[in-house]
Coordinates of C-alpha atoms and ligand atoms in Angstrom, one line a residue:
X1 CA -3.3 -22.9 -76.8
X2 CA -5.6 -25.9 -77.8
X3 CA -6.8 -28.3 -75.2
X4 CA -5.1 -31.1 -76.6
X5 CA -1.7 -29.4 -77.2
X6 CA 1.4 -30.6 -75.2
X7 CA 1.7 -28.5 -72.3
X8 CA 4.9 -29.2 -69.9
X9 CA 4.6 -27.0 -67.0
X10 CA 6.3 -26.6 -63.6
X11 CA 4.4 -25.0 -60.6
X12 CA 6.8 -23.5 -58.2
X13 CA 6.0 -21.9 -55.0
X14 CA 6.2 -22.4 -51.2
X15 CA 4.3 -25.3 -49.4
X16 CA 0.9 -24.0 -49.2
X17 CA 0.9 -21.5 -52.0
X18 CA -2.1 -23.5 -53.6
X19 CA 0.3 -25.4 -56.4
X20 CA -2.0 -28.6 -55.8
X21 CA -5.2 -26.9 -56.1
X22 CA -4.0 -25.3 -59.5
X23 CA -2.7 -28.4 -60.5
X24 CA -5.7 -30.2 -60.2
X25 CA -7.7 -27.5 -62.1
X26 CA -5.0 -27.5 -64.9
X27 CA -5.1 -31.4 -65.0
X28 CA -9.0 -31.0 -65.8
X29 CA -8.7 -28.2 -68.3
X30 CA -5.9 -29.5 -70.3
X31 CA -6.2 -33.0 -69.8
X32 CA -2.7 -33.9 -68.8
X33 CA -1.4 -35.7 -65.8
X34 CA -0.5 -34.1 -62.4
X35 CA 2.7 -35.4 -60.8
X36 CA 3.1 -34.3 -57.3
X37 CA 6.3 -35.6 -55.6
X38 CA 4.8 -34.8 -52.3
X39 CA 1.6 -37.0 -53.0
X40 CA 3.5 -39.8 -54.5
X41 CA 6.0 -39.8 -51.5
X42 CA 3.0 -39.8 -48.9
X43 CA 1.6 -42.6 -50.9
X44 CA 4.7 -44.6 -50.7
X45 CA 5.1 -44.0 -47.1
X46 CA 1.4 -45.1 -46.3
X47 CA 1.9 -48.4 -48.3
X48 CA 5.3 -48.8 -46.5
X49 CA 7.1 -49.5 -49.7
X50 CA 10.9 -49.3 -50.0
X51 CA 11.0 -45.9 -51.3
X52 CA 8.6 -44.9 -48.5
X53 CA 10.7 -46.4 -45.8
X54 CA 13.5 -44.4 -47.1
X55 CA 11.7 -41.1 -47.5
X56 CA 9.8 -41.1 -44.4
X57 CA 11.9 -39.5 -41.9
X58 CA 12.8 -36.7 -44.3
X59 CA 9.2 -35.9 -45.1
X60 CA 8.1 -36.0 -41.3
X61 CA 10.9 -33.3 -40.7
X62 CA 10.2 -31.1 -43.6
X63 CA 13.8 -31.8 -45.0
X64 CA 14.3 -32.6 -48.7
X65 CA 14.4 -36.3 -49.7
X66 CA 17.7 -37.1 -51.5
X67 CA 17.7 -36.2 -54.9
X68 CA 18.5 -39.8 -56.4
X69 CA 15.2 -41.2 -54.9
X70 CA 13.2 -38.3 -56.2
X71 CA 14.6 -38.3 -59.7
X72 CA 13.8 -42.0 -60.1
X73 CA 10.6 -41.4 -58.9
X74 CA 9.9 -38.6 -61.3
X75 CA 11.5 -40.9 -64.2
X76 CA 9.1 -43.8 -63.3
X77 CA 6.0 -41.4 -63.2
X78 CA 6.8 -39.6 -66.4
X79 CA 7.3 -43.0 -68.5
X80 CA 4.0 -44.3 -66.8
X81 CA 2.2 -41.2 -67.8
X82 CA 3.6 -41.0 -71.3
X83 CA 5.4 -37.5 -70.4
X84 CA 5.4 -36.8 -74.1
X85 CA 1.7 -35.8 -73.9
X86 CA 2.6 -33.3 -71.3
X87 CA 2.5 -32.9 -67.6
X88 CA 2.3 -30.5 -64.7
X89 CA 4.9 -30.9 -62.1
X90 CA 4.1 -29.9 -58.6
X91 CA 6.8 -29.9 -56.0
X92 CA 9.7 -30.9 -58.3
X93 CA 12.3 -29.5 -58.9
X94 CA 13.1 -28.2 -55.5
X95 CA 16.7 -27.5 -56.1
X96 CA 19.1 -26.7 -59.0
X97 CA 20.5 -30.3 -59.3
X98 CA 16.8 -31.5 -59.9
X99 CA 16.2 -28.7 -62.4
X100 CA 19.2 -29.9 -64.4
X101 CA 18.5 -33.5 -64.2
X102 CA 14.9 -32.8 -65.3
X103 CA 16.3 -30.9 -68.6
X104 CA 18.5 -34.2 -69.2
X105 CA 15.7 -36.4 -69.0
X106 CA 13.3 -34.3 -71.2
X107 CA 16.2 -33.9 -73.8
X108 CA 16.6 -37.8 -73.9
X109 CA 13.0 -37.8 -74.8
X110 CA 13.3 -34.8 -77.3
X111 CA 11.1 -32.5 -75.2
X112 CA 11.3 -29.1 -73.7
X113 CA 9.5 -27.5 -70.9
X114 CA 6.7 -25.2 -71.9
X115 CA 6.7 -23.0 -68.8
X116 CA 7.7 -22.5 -65.3
X117 CA 5.0 -20.7 -62.9
X118 CA 6.0 -19.3 -59.8
X119 CA 3.0 -18.6 -57.2
X120 CA 4.1 -15.8 -54.7
X121 CA 2.4 -15.0 -51.5
X122 CA 2.5 -13.5 -48.2
X123 CA 4.1 -16.0 -45.6
X124 CA 1.6 -15.1 -42.8
X125 CA -1.4 -16.4 -44.9
X126 CA 0.8 -19.3 -46.1
X127 CA 1.3 -20.3 -42.3
X128 CA -2.3 -20.2 -41.8
X129 CA -3.1 -22.0 -44.9
X130 CA -0.8 -25.0 -43.9
X131 CA -1.2 -25.2 -40.0
X132 CA -5.0 -24.7 -40.6
X133 CA -5.5 -27.3 -43.2
X134 CA -7.6 -30.2 -42.6
X135 CA -8.7 -33.2 -44.5
X136 CA -11.6 -35.7 -44.2
X137 CA -10.2 -39.1 -43.4
X138 CA -13.1 -40.7 -44.9
X139 CA -14.1 -38.6 -48.1
X140 CA -11.1 -36.3 -48.7
X141 CA -13.0 -33.0 -48.3
X142 CA -10.9 -30.1 -47.6
X143 CA -11.2 -27.4 -44.9
X144 CA -9.1 -24.7 -43.2
X145 CA -9.9 -23.7 -39.6
X146 CA -9.2 -20.0 -40.3
X147 CA -10.6 -19.6 -43.8
X148 CA -13.1 -22.5 -44.3
X149 CA -13.8 -24.2 -41.1
X150 CA -16.2 -27.2 -40.7
X151 CA -19.6 -26.2 -39.0
X152 CA -18.7 -28.7 -36.1
X153 CA -14.9 -28.6 -35.1
X154 CA -12.9 -31.6 -36.5
X155 CA -16.0 -33.2 -38.4
X156 CA -16.7 -33.4 -42.2
X157 CA -19.7 -31.2 -43.1
X158 CA -20.4 -33.6 -45.9
X159 CA -20.0 -37.2 -44.3
X160 CA -19.3 -36.5 -40.8
X161 CA -15.9 -38.1 -41.1
X162 CA -13.1 -37.2 -38.8
X163 CA -10.9 -34.4 -40.0
X164 CA -7.4 -35.0 -39.8
X165 CA -4.1 -32.8 -40.3
X166 CA -1.0 -33.9 -42.4
X167 CA 1.8 -34.8 -39.7
X168 CA 4.3 -32.2 -41.6
X169 CA 1.5 -29.3 -41.3
X170 CA 2.4 -28.5 -37.8
X171 CA 4.0 -25.2 -36.9
X172 CA 7.5 -26.4 -36.2
X173 CA 7.7 -28.4 -39.6
X174 CA 5.9 -25.8 -41.4
X175 CA 8.5 -23.1 -40.6
X176 CA 11.3 -25.8 -41.3
X177 CA 9.6 -26.4 -44.6
X178 CA 9.7 -22.6 -45.7
X179 CA 13.3 -22.4 -44.6
X180 CA 14.2 -25.5 -46.7
X181 CA 12.4 -24.1 -49.7
X182 CA 14.0 -20.7 -49.8
X183 CA 17.5 -22.2 -49.2
X184 CA 17.2 -24.4 -52.2
X185 CA 14.8 -22.7 -54.7
X186 CA 16.5 -19.4 -55.7
X187 CA 18.9 -21.0 -58.1
X188 CA 15.9 -22.9 -59.6
X189 CA 14.0 -19.6 -60.3
X190 CA 17.1 -18.0 -61.8
X191 CA 17.5 -21.0 -64.0
X192 CA 14.3 -20.8 -65.5
X193 CA 14.3 -17.0 -65.7
X194 CA 17.6 -17.4 -67.9
X195 CA 15.9 -19.9 -69.9
X196 CA 12.9 -17.3 -70.5
X197 CA 10.2 -19.6 -69.3
X198 CA 9.7 -18.3 -65.8
X199 CA 6.1 -16.3 -65.1
X200 CA 5.3 -14.9 -61.6
X201 CA 1.6 -14.9 -60.4
X202 CA 0.2 -13.3 -57.5
X203 CA -0.9 -16.2 -55.1
X204 CA -2.5 -14.0 -52.5
X205 CA -5.7 -14.0 -54.5
X206 CA -8.3 -16.6 -54.2
X207 CA -7.7 -19.9 -56.2
X208 CA -10.0 -18.8 -59.3
X209 CA -8.1 -15.6 -59.7
X210 CA -4.6 -17.5 -59.7
X211 CA -6.3 -20.0 -62.0
X212 CA -7.3 -17.1 -64.5
X213 CA -4.0 -15.8 -64.3
X214 CA -2.2 -19.1 -65.0
X215 CA -4.7 -19.9 -67.9
X216 CA -4.1 -16.5 -69.4
X217 CA -0.2 -17.4 -69.7
X218 CA -1.0 -20.6 -71.3
X219 CA -3.5 -19.2 -73.8
X220 CA -0.4 -16.9 -74.9
X221 CA 1.8 -19.8 -75.7
Ligands
AMP1 P1 4.9 -31.1 -50.6 O1 3.5 -31.9 -50.4 O2 5.3 -30.8 -52.1 O3 5.0 -30.1 -49.7 O4 6.0 -32.1 -50.2 C1 6.2 -32.7 -48.8 C2 7.5 -33.3 -48.4 O5 8.1 -34.2 -49.5 C3 8.7 -32.1 -48.6 O6 8.7 -31.3 -47.2 C4 10.0 -33.1 -48.7 O7 10.5 -33.9 -47.5 C5 9.5 -34.2 -49.6 N1 9.6 -33.8 -51.2 C6 8.6 -33.5 -52.0 N2 9.0 -33.0 -53.3 C7 10.3 -33.2 -53.0 C8 11.4 -32.9 -53.9 N3 11.4 -32.6 -55.2 N4 12.7 -33.3 -53.6 C9 13.0 -33.4 -52.3 N5 12.0 -33.8 -51.4 C10 10.6 -33.6 -51.7

């Protein structure tokens, strides 16, 4: 696939499976927008917008935000990002109703999905990835206390800023997010399998290996 071609890609996988990291790399390589519903919701919550106020309690407890709110958010983002050029969706769809709504949205724009990629990995690794995740509140650098710890506990190596943990990365909420994921995602995976666009990737590898596997699938399109 040429770099300028229209790539409309969905990344599926448990929270912590590395969708955000992969989306970031894909965005740079293929020059298409990364639409992360989780990031958009966290931004709305931190800015205290009407959407943020409605979504806050769901995000904090790891429950799904109501479909109507999410679908409007994705619609707005696609329009703003000129969806026709392509996109990487990360964290959406999370259930069958969202997958069906997405198809309707795309049909109206005369578009089709290119690929749905499911990143699968061992849940023990995943729990450590999430509960160990820390971000520098000053420069945004990412760490993990198990796999990539800072030299000094809770302090950024780059700028000495204080490291913080996402509120929903605590053990209790992480377990709930995993439970919520599995109870909603199976029909979505079946749906894309039936459409013939689903590919499964081994997410237990390091990020560059996962990226190489995804790129290979894209190049074959
Ligand atoms: P994420 O960063 O993708 O793990 O999302 C963080 C939280 O945002 C989730 O636990 C949900 O509360 C909410 N969220 C993100 N995407 C969706 C979605 N497609 N549908 C419903 N809720 C979502």
